[in-house]
């Protein structure tokens, strides 16, 4: 039988791209050929990450002259602010003719995996008779609950403006939610009939008509929600993660052959016997100048050792912070290999925005989380981390909202609790157990390992019929 051929098209953001690059490796290991679609400006990141593989990369011209998107910007992390992300996502649809032209020229395709934000690829898939899998990069928990509330719009309209009012979703009675736990597009009546909400509902509809969903999670972690999804919503979710566990071992050397400076710094902390808090908020979070100030004060007062990956220019304010914390704090402004940092034995806690990849990577590295969600599915991820699987503690915002302000006093207290307190000990123990289960899921015979084999067999048998 010929090898399966899989087309992958990630969305233009790092958080959506990185895990599917790991997935591409898994498919290659199982004998598949993989063709990956991207755009010219995103190509270098992808080709560097997959330099040692046989993946074919095709870049499609990204639409130009789009209102709100500066020339040359083709990924969400380069947007001047994240409020423009749906513009970028909507513009991507203009790549459809190029995508279809390329599909037409490729050898027979067994199935395609395209991002949930590229719902228009479903029409192309149907045109060519190719089964489409959707990849959202969300947990089963967040997907199931977001879709469940999207179906209960009236509930939110009736609720008026109280974002903190608690409610339960009939199918998930044991957890209380507030509107703050959800992306506004699902629960805020003001979002109804906007360009953004129309876009989201198009993606949801395309998902519903697709063959299946690939989930970067493992069944044992959230079986209740995976079952709920498969029973009540669909299409079938295939849990094949954590995908980060199939990444090649971190290259802890820079191009010049020397160990990266932050790894050397972590090595030093290990020799001193000092645990380190890793602070990072993903690839694209917008954080206000005032909030950055509070983070600095909180970290300084907490007295903990920390490594902070700063993606925000405002952290460059010359306020003497770096000098004052020089013995125990390191600010890194470059792109880092986050897994390598999390896996360093001196790293004992992660102050995270709870992007789903960060949560998965933290679990796999057995590092407990101090959860500070900021947007999108992050509040739901934080809820899962703290209330469902109990591998982290939660930072509270002033107004309880998903993207509200956190005071330095609260940050200081919770950082100490995570790194030195009894609650911190409890979640550290739990994350080790869950990290062990994650490793089992992807090992030969594990649930994720089996799910990916079943998926390939099912789809490949279809194509060769
Ligand atoms: N990441 C990284 N180095 C950086 C910043 C981010 O490797 O300097 C990776 C991180 O390990 C994760 C991804 O980028 O795999 C970010 O995804 P996540 O879902 O955590 O957050 P997002 O960026 O989507 O908000």
XYZ file of C-alpha atoms and ligand atoms in Angstrom:
490
model
C 0.000 0.000 0.000
C 1.330 3.504 -0.871
C 2.224 5.804 2.038
C -0.415 8.208 3.284
C 0.018 11.806 2.188
C -1.113 14.474 4.647
C -1.562 18.188 3.990
C -1.166 20.495 6.997
C -2.056 24.186 7.061
C -1.462 25.922 10.408
C -2.843 29.339 11.318
C -0.365 32.212 11.244
C 0.447 32.385 14.917
C 3.242 30.671 16.798
C 0.912 29.024 19.301
C -1.075 27.379 16.488
C 1.966 26.506 14.398
C 4.406 24.974 16.896
C 2.238 21.992 17.943
C 1.353 21.022 14.371
C 5.035 20.984 13.491
C 5.400 18.346 16.208
C 2.394 16.563 14.704
C 4.101 16.611 11.296
C 7.026 14.749 12.852
C 4.716 12.146 14.345
C 3.119 11.577 10.943
C 6.529 11.229 9.292
C 7.553 8.668 11.935
C 4.519 6.652 10.903
C 5.606 6.623 7.289
C 3.393 9.435 5.961
C 4.498 12.076 3.473
C 3.649 15.575 4.687
C 3.070 18.789 2.728
C 2.827 21.892 4.856
C 1.273 25.165 3.720
C 2.296 28.560 5.018
C 3.070 32.106 3.829
C 6.435 33.605 2.809
C 7.036 35.499 6.052
C 6.184 32.444 8.175
C 8.261 30.041 6.138
C 11.664 30.607 7.818
C 10.279 29.751 11.286
C 8.782 26.528 9.922
C 11.701 25.470 7.768
C 14.114 26.049 10.656
C 11.969 23.968 13.004
C 11.674 21.123 10.474
C 15.172 21.420 8.940
C 15.985 17.774 9.648
C 12.809 16.345 8.096
C 11.429 15.543 4.648
C 8.342 17.753 5.014
C 7.602 19.704 1.793
C 6.734 23.328 2.445
C 4.600 25.388 0.082
C 4.111 29.075 0.709
C 1.098 30.923 -0.611
C 1.159 34.689 -1.126
C -0.408 36.428 1.849
C -3.021 39.075 0.937
C -1.707 42.642 0.746
C -3.267 46.039 1.510
C -5.609 44.755 4.208
C -7.094 47.468 6.366
C -5.566 47.328 9.874
C -2.656 45.049 8.924
C 0.690 46.765 8.326
C 2.574 45.677 5.169
C 4.704 42.611 5.733
C 2.730 41.390 8.752
C 1.639 37.802 8.236
C 1.384 36.463 11.786
C -0.449 37.507 14.930
C 2.705 38.086 17.003
C 3.727 40.865 14.586
C 0.401 42.722 14.801
C 0.604 46.120 16.496
C -2.156 44.931 18.826
C -4.076 41.742 19.202
C -7.459 43.358 18.604
C -6.587 43.079 14.880
C -6.176 39.298 14.874
C -9.562 38.576 13.345
C -8.682 40.947 10.447
C -5.650 38.826 9.753
C -7.709 35.644 10.029
C -10.402 36.973 7.700
C -7.792 38.144 5.175
C -6.316 34.633 5.074
C -9.406 33.492 3.191
C -8.091 35.350 0.122
C -5.433 32.648 -0.185
C -8.094 30.114 -1.202
C -7.485 30.205 -5.001
C -3.738 29.734 -4.482
C -4.395 26.909 -2.016
C -6.671 25.108 -4.456
C -4.258 25.570 -7.337
C -1.516 23.982 -5.219
C -3.764 21.127 -4.065
C -4.526 20.371 -7.672
C -0.853 19.838 -8.413
C -0.106 17.527 -5.454
C -0.047 13.722 -5.438
C -3.151 12.073 -3.987
C -3.914 13.415 -0.496
C -5.164 11.052 2.239
C -6.434 13.807 4.517
C -5.747 17.397 5.480
C -5.295 19.006 8.875
C -6.083 22.700 8.752
C -6.483 25.214 11.506
C -9.919 25.892 12.964
C -9.390 29.567 12.006
C -9.010 28.544 8.358
C -12.581 27.238 8.057
C -12.636 28.127 4.346
C -10.275 25.220 3.698
C -13.277 22.929 4.214
C -14.747 24.037 0.887
C -11.421 23.318 -0.818
C -11.255 19.923 0.887
C -14.768 19.094 -0.273
C -14.025 20.248 -3.800
C -11.101 17.790 -3.994
C -12.817 15.032 -1.988
C -10.273 15.197 0.838
C -11.349 14.565 4.462
C -10.576 17.626 6.608
C -9.424 17.497 10.223
C -9.598 20.683 12.242
C -6.884 21.792 14.645
C -7.819 24.486 17.175
C -5.012 24.129 19.670
C -7.537 24.065 22.488
C -8.218 21.523 25.238
C -11.354 19.367 25.144
C -12.452 21.274 28.251
C -12.250 24.692 26.540
C -13.686 23.480 23.258
C -16.605 21.691 24.830
C -17.501 24.574 27.132
C -17.047 27.290 24.502
C -19.294 25.444 22.081
C -21.807 24.693 24.843
C -22.113 28.367 25.815
C -22.206 29.465 22.186
C -25.420 27.471 22.000
C -26.860 29.258 25.063
C -26.650 32.885 23.897
C -30.035 33.748 25.363
C -28.725 32.880 28.832
C -26.193 35.717 28.521
C -28.567 38.198 27.061
C -30.906 37.551 30.013
C -28.015 37.956 32.435
C -27.588 41.670 31.680
C -24.223 43.243 32.331
C -23.086 41.227 35.364
C -19.917 39.514 34.181
C -19.244 37.925 37.571
C -22.619 36.284 38.093
C -22.072 32.548 38.457
C -23.956 30.008 36.409
C -23.695 26.357 35.570
C -23.955 24.784 32.157
C -26.609 22.033 32.429
C -24.348 19.370 30.966
C -21.429 20.247 33.281
C -23.182 20.875 36.611
C -20.174 20.513 38.912
C -18.344 23.687 37.837
C -19.552 27.243 38.251
C -18.666 29.685 35.501
C -19.031 33.401 35.001
C -19.099 35.300 31.749
C -15.496 36.293 32.517
C -14.386 32.722 31.915
C -15.258 32.912 28.225
C -14.020 34.785 25.199
C -16.373 37.738 24.832
C -17.338 36.651 21.341
C -19.223 33.678 22.823
C -21.000 35.418 25.690
C -21.158 39.172 25.203
C -24.369 40.246 23.471
C -22.488 43.287 22.120
C -20.486 40.971 19.897
C -23.593 39.736 18.134
C -23.658 40.441 14.400
C -20.161 41.939 14.304
C -17.568 41.050 11.664
C -15.708 39.133 14.379
C -18.722 37.103 15.538
C -19.737 36.309 11.950
C -16.226 35.066 11.352
C -16.292 32.878 14.483
C -19.648 31.379 13.611
C -18.414 30.535 10.086
C -15.478 28.656 11.639
C -17.794 26.776 13.981
C -20.034 25.741 11.117
C -17.086 24.570 9.041
C -15.825 22.580 12.030
C -19.209 20.882 12.364
C -19.012 19.695 8.749
C -15.409 18.446 8.984
C -14.278 14.848 9.435
C -12.754 15.216 12.881
C -10.753 17.373 15.294
C -7.188 16.790 16.331
C -6.659 17.714 19.965
C -3.323 18.438 21.580
C -4.232 16.684 24.804
C -4.525 13.138 26.125
C -7.715 11.310 26.889
C -6.946 10.511 30.543
C -6.458 14.204 31.337
C -9.978 15.253 30.441
C -11.958 12.184 29.495
C -15.233 13.720 30.762
C -14.917 16.609 28.299
C -13.605 14.537 25.405
C -16.590 12.213 25.870
C -18.918 15.185 26.201
C -17.569 16.668 22.978
C -17.927 13.400 21.082
C -21.388 12.688 22.478
C -22.986 16.149 22.289
C -21.060 18.246 19.777
C -18.654 16.559 17.388
C -17.138 15.887 14.939
C -15.043 13.221 16.644
C -12.113 14.525 18.690
C -8.883 12.563 18.407
C -6.591 13.234 21.377
C -3.035 12.705 20.155
C -1.000 14.806 22.593
C 0.848 16.189 24.333
C 2.453 16.997 20.990
C 5.421 18.734 22.619
C 6.631 15.288 23.700
C 7.410 14.450 20.083
C 9.613 17.501 19.582
C 13.308 16.757 19.084
C 15.487 17.239 22.173
C 16.201 20.938 22.827
C 19.369 22.303 21.238
C 20.770 24.116 24.231
C 23.576 25.593 22.178
C 23.424 28.830 20.209
C 24.697 29.046 16.610
C 28.186 29.841 17.920
C 28.267 26.490 19.745
C 28.100 28.018 23.228
C 25.437 27.176 25.782
C 22.778 29.873 25.721
C 23.307 32.501 28.386
C 19.979 31.872 30.137
C 20.681 28.142 30.371
C 24.058 28.949 31.909
C 22.256 31.217 34.350
C 19.820 28.410 35.236
C 22.769 26.013 35.682
C 24.239 28.519 38.129
C 20.991 28.649 40.101
C 20.953 24.885 40.239
C 24.481 24.857 41.682
C 23.384 27.398 44.289
C 20.377 25.175 45.093
C 17.955 28.009 44.314
C 14.601 27.210 42.701
C 13.598 29.492 39.837
C 10.201 30.839 38.783
C 9.831 30.976 34.994
C 7.754 33.967 33.866
C 6.389 34.087 30.299
C 3.149 35.036 28.640
C 3.389 33.296 25.276
C 4.119 34.731 21.875
C 1.536 37.468 21.476
C 0.031 38.822 24.713
C -0.518 42.592 24.949
C 0.460 43.775 28.419
C 0.047 47.394 29.482
C 2.920 49.504 30.730
C 1.209 49.930 34.099
C 0.750 46.174 34.449
C 4.407 45.546 33.610
C 5.325 47.921 36.460
C 3.236 45.886 38.891
C 4.866 42.645 37.713
C 8.275 44.136 38.358
C 7.383 45.295 41.869
C 5.700 41.981 42.691
C 8.695 39.950 41.528
C 11.149 42.229 43.285
C 9.290 42.124 46.612
C 8.693 38.364 46.460
C 12.426 37.704 46.823
C 12.235 34.640 44.539
C 14.687 33.823 41.776
C 13.092 34.279 38.379
C 13.721 34.105 34.653
C 11.345 36.366 32.732
C 11.009 36.127 28.964
C 9.859 39.554 27.933
C 8.029 40.008 24.651
C 6.938 43.498 25.495
C 8.968 46.571 24.637
C 7.639 48.343 27.688
C 9.716 46.116 29.953
C 12.702 47.996 28.559
C 11.871 51.072 30.643
C 15.081 52.161 32.260
C 13.892 52.113 35.850
C 16.837 50.309 37.433
C 14.831 47.103 37.875
C 17.339 44.844 36.159
C 20.142 46.226 38.240
C 18.244 45.873 41.520
C 17.352 42.217 40.899
C 20.636 41.285 39.168
C 21.544 38.539 41.681
C 18.304 36.646 41.363
C 16.398 37.763 38.301
C 17.129 37.447 34.591
C 15.212 39.172 31.797
C 15.467 37.553 28.376
C 14.294 39.445 25.311
C 15.029 36.817 22.682
C 12.951 33.931 21.419
C 13.776 31.028 23.728
C 13.125 27.312 23.596
C 10.480 27.336 26.308
C 10.496 23.556 26.750
C 14.210 23.617 27.432
C 13.697 26.193 30.173
C 10.738 24.384 31.717
C 12.677 21.130 31.705
C 15.664 22.654 33.478
C 15.755 21.130 36.941
C 16.090 24.508 38.682
C 12.715 25.682 37.292
C 10.096 24.943 39.940
C 7.200 27.192 38.985
C 5.713 28.904 35.926
C 3.887 32.228 35.975
C 1.916 31.711 32.786
C -0.889 33.225 30.746
C -2.151 29.654 30.277
C -1.906 29.444 26.515
C -2.728 25.769 25.950
C 0.760 24.935 24.664
C 2.311 26.454 27.753
C 0.008 24.382 29.954
C 0.892 21.178 28.090
C 4.604 21.960 28.189
C 4.440 22.717 31.915
C 2.650 19.427 32.614
C 5.232 17.502 30.605
C 8.064 19.217 32.488
C 6.339 18.589 35.882
C 6.251 22.320 36.689
C 3.242 23.788 38.561
C 1.570 26.920 37.231
C 0.620 30.293 38.629
C -2.245 30.997 36.258
C -2.740 34.480 34.855
C -5.048 34.211 31.857
C -5.340 37.212 29.543
C -7.519 36.418 26.536
C -9.203 33.823 24.298
C -9.375 30.320 25.813
C -6.848 31.196 28.523
C -9.404 31.834 31.329
C -10.915 28.396 30.675
C -7.462 26.822 30.599
C -6.703 28.515 33.915
C -9.936 27.160 35.369
C -8.995 23.699 34.241
C -5.451 24.027 35.610
C -6.658 25.210 39.020
C -10.075 23.599 39.578
C -10.145 20.500 37.378
C -6.663 19.029 37.378
C -5.241 21.024 40.327
C -1.750 21.603 38.986
C -1.686 25.325 39.674
C -2.820 28.332 41.672
C -4.791 31.251 40.308
C -3.961 34.941 40.239
C -7.066 37.058 40.649
C -7.572 40.285 38.738
C -8.909 43.409 40.473
C -12.303 43.095 38.848
C -12.382 39.324 38.372
C -12.298 39.784 34.597
C -10.241 37.649 32.230
C -8.044 40.546 31.163
C -8.166 42.795 34.240
C -5.391 44.258 36.297
C -3.321 42.295 38.861
C -1.799 44.204 41.767
C 1.819 43.713 42.807
C 0.729 42.829 46.350
C -1.342 39.910 45.121
C 1.344 38.833 42.690
C 3.984 38.870 45.436
C 1.785 36.786 47.754
C 0.898 34.175 45.127
C 4.433 33.881 43.749
C 5.654 33.087 47.277
C 2.811 30.629 47.782
C 3.632 28.774 44.577
C 7.374 28.647 45.213
C 7.472 28.218 48.976
C 3.983 27.587 50.379
C 1.916 24.510 51.265
C -0.473 25.037 48.350
C 2.539 25.202 46.039
C 3.744 21.837 47.390
C 0.362 20.281 46.726
C 0.154 21.380 43.092
C 3.805 20.428 42.502
C 3.032 16.894 43.622
C -0.045 16.736 41.415
C 1.701 18.005 38.291
C 4.280 15.216 38.620
C 1.516 12.600 38.605
C -0.169 14.168 35.606
C 3.129 14.627 33.779
C 3.757 10.895 34.252
C 0.346 10.084 32.753
C 1.094 12.382 29.793
C 4.312 10.490 29.021
C 2.423 7.177 29.156
C -0.240 8.457 26.755
C 2.267 9.130 23.964
C 4.453 6.073 24.599
C 3.896 2.955 22.488
C 0.523 1.455 23.408
C -0.673 4.667 25.150
C -4.005 6.344 24.372
C -2.576 9.122 22.162
C -0.234 6.750 20.382
C -3.167 4.443 19.578
C -5.448 7.327 18.549
C -2.978 8.586 15.942
C -2.453 5.075 14.540
C -6.212 4.536 14.328
C -6.703 7.863 12.607
C -4.053 7.134 9.973
C -5.342 3.624 9.361
C -8.935 4.764 9.075
C -8.195 7.587 6.646
C -5.521 5.886 4.627
C -7.718 2.819 4.073
C -10.387 5.252 2.768
C -8.005 6.854 0.225
C -6.657 3.618 -1.195
C -10.097 2.025 -1.605
N 7.411 29.964 22.800
C 8.756 29.691 22.723
N 9.621 30.703 22.936
C 9.255 31.963 23.227
C 7.865 32.238 23.315
C 6.972 31.207 23.104
O 9.160 28.539 22.486
O 10.133 32.811 23.408
C 6.473 28.877 22.500
C 5.905 28.170 23.700
O 6.769 27.140 24.127
C 4.588 27.638 23.157
C 4.181 28.705 22.150
O 5.342 29.449 21.829
O 4.795 26.421 22.484
C 3.147 29.677 22.701
O 1.928 29.021 22.740
P 0.887 29.247 23.911
O -0.329 28.449 23.548
O 1.467 28.930 25.230
O 0.601 30.799 23.900
P 0.231 31.851 22.724
O 1.505 32.393 22.214
O -0.545 31.091 21.685
O -0.572 32.881 23.437
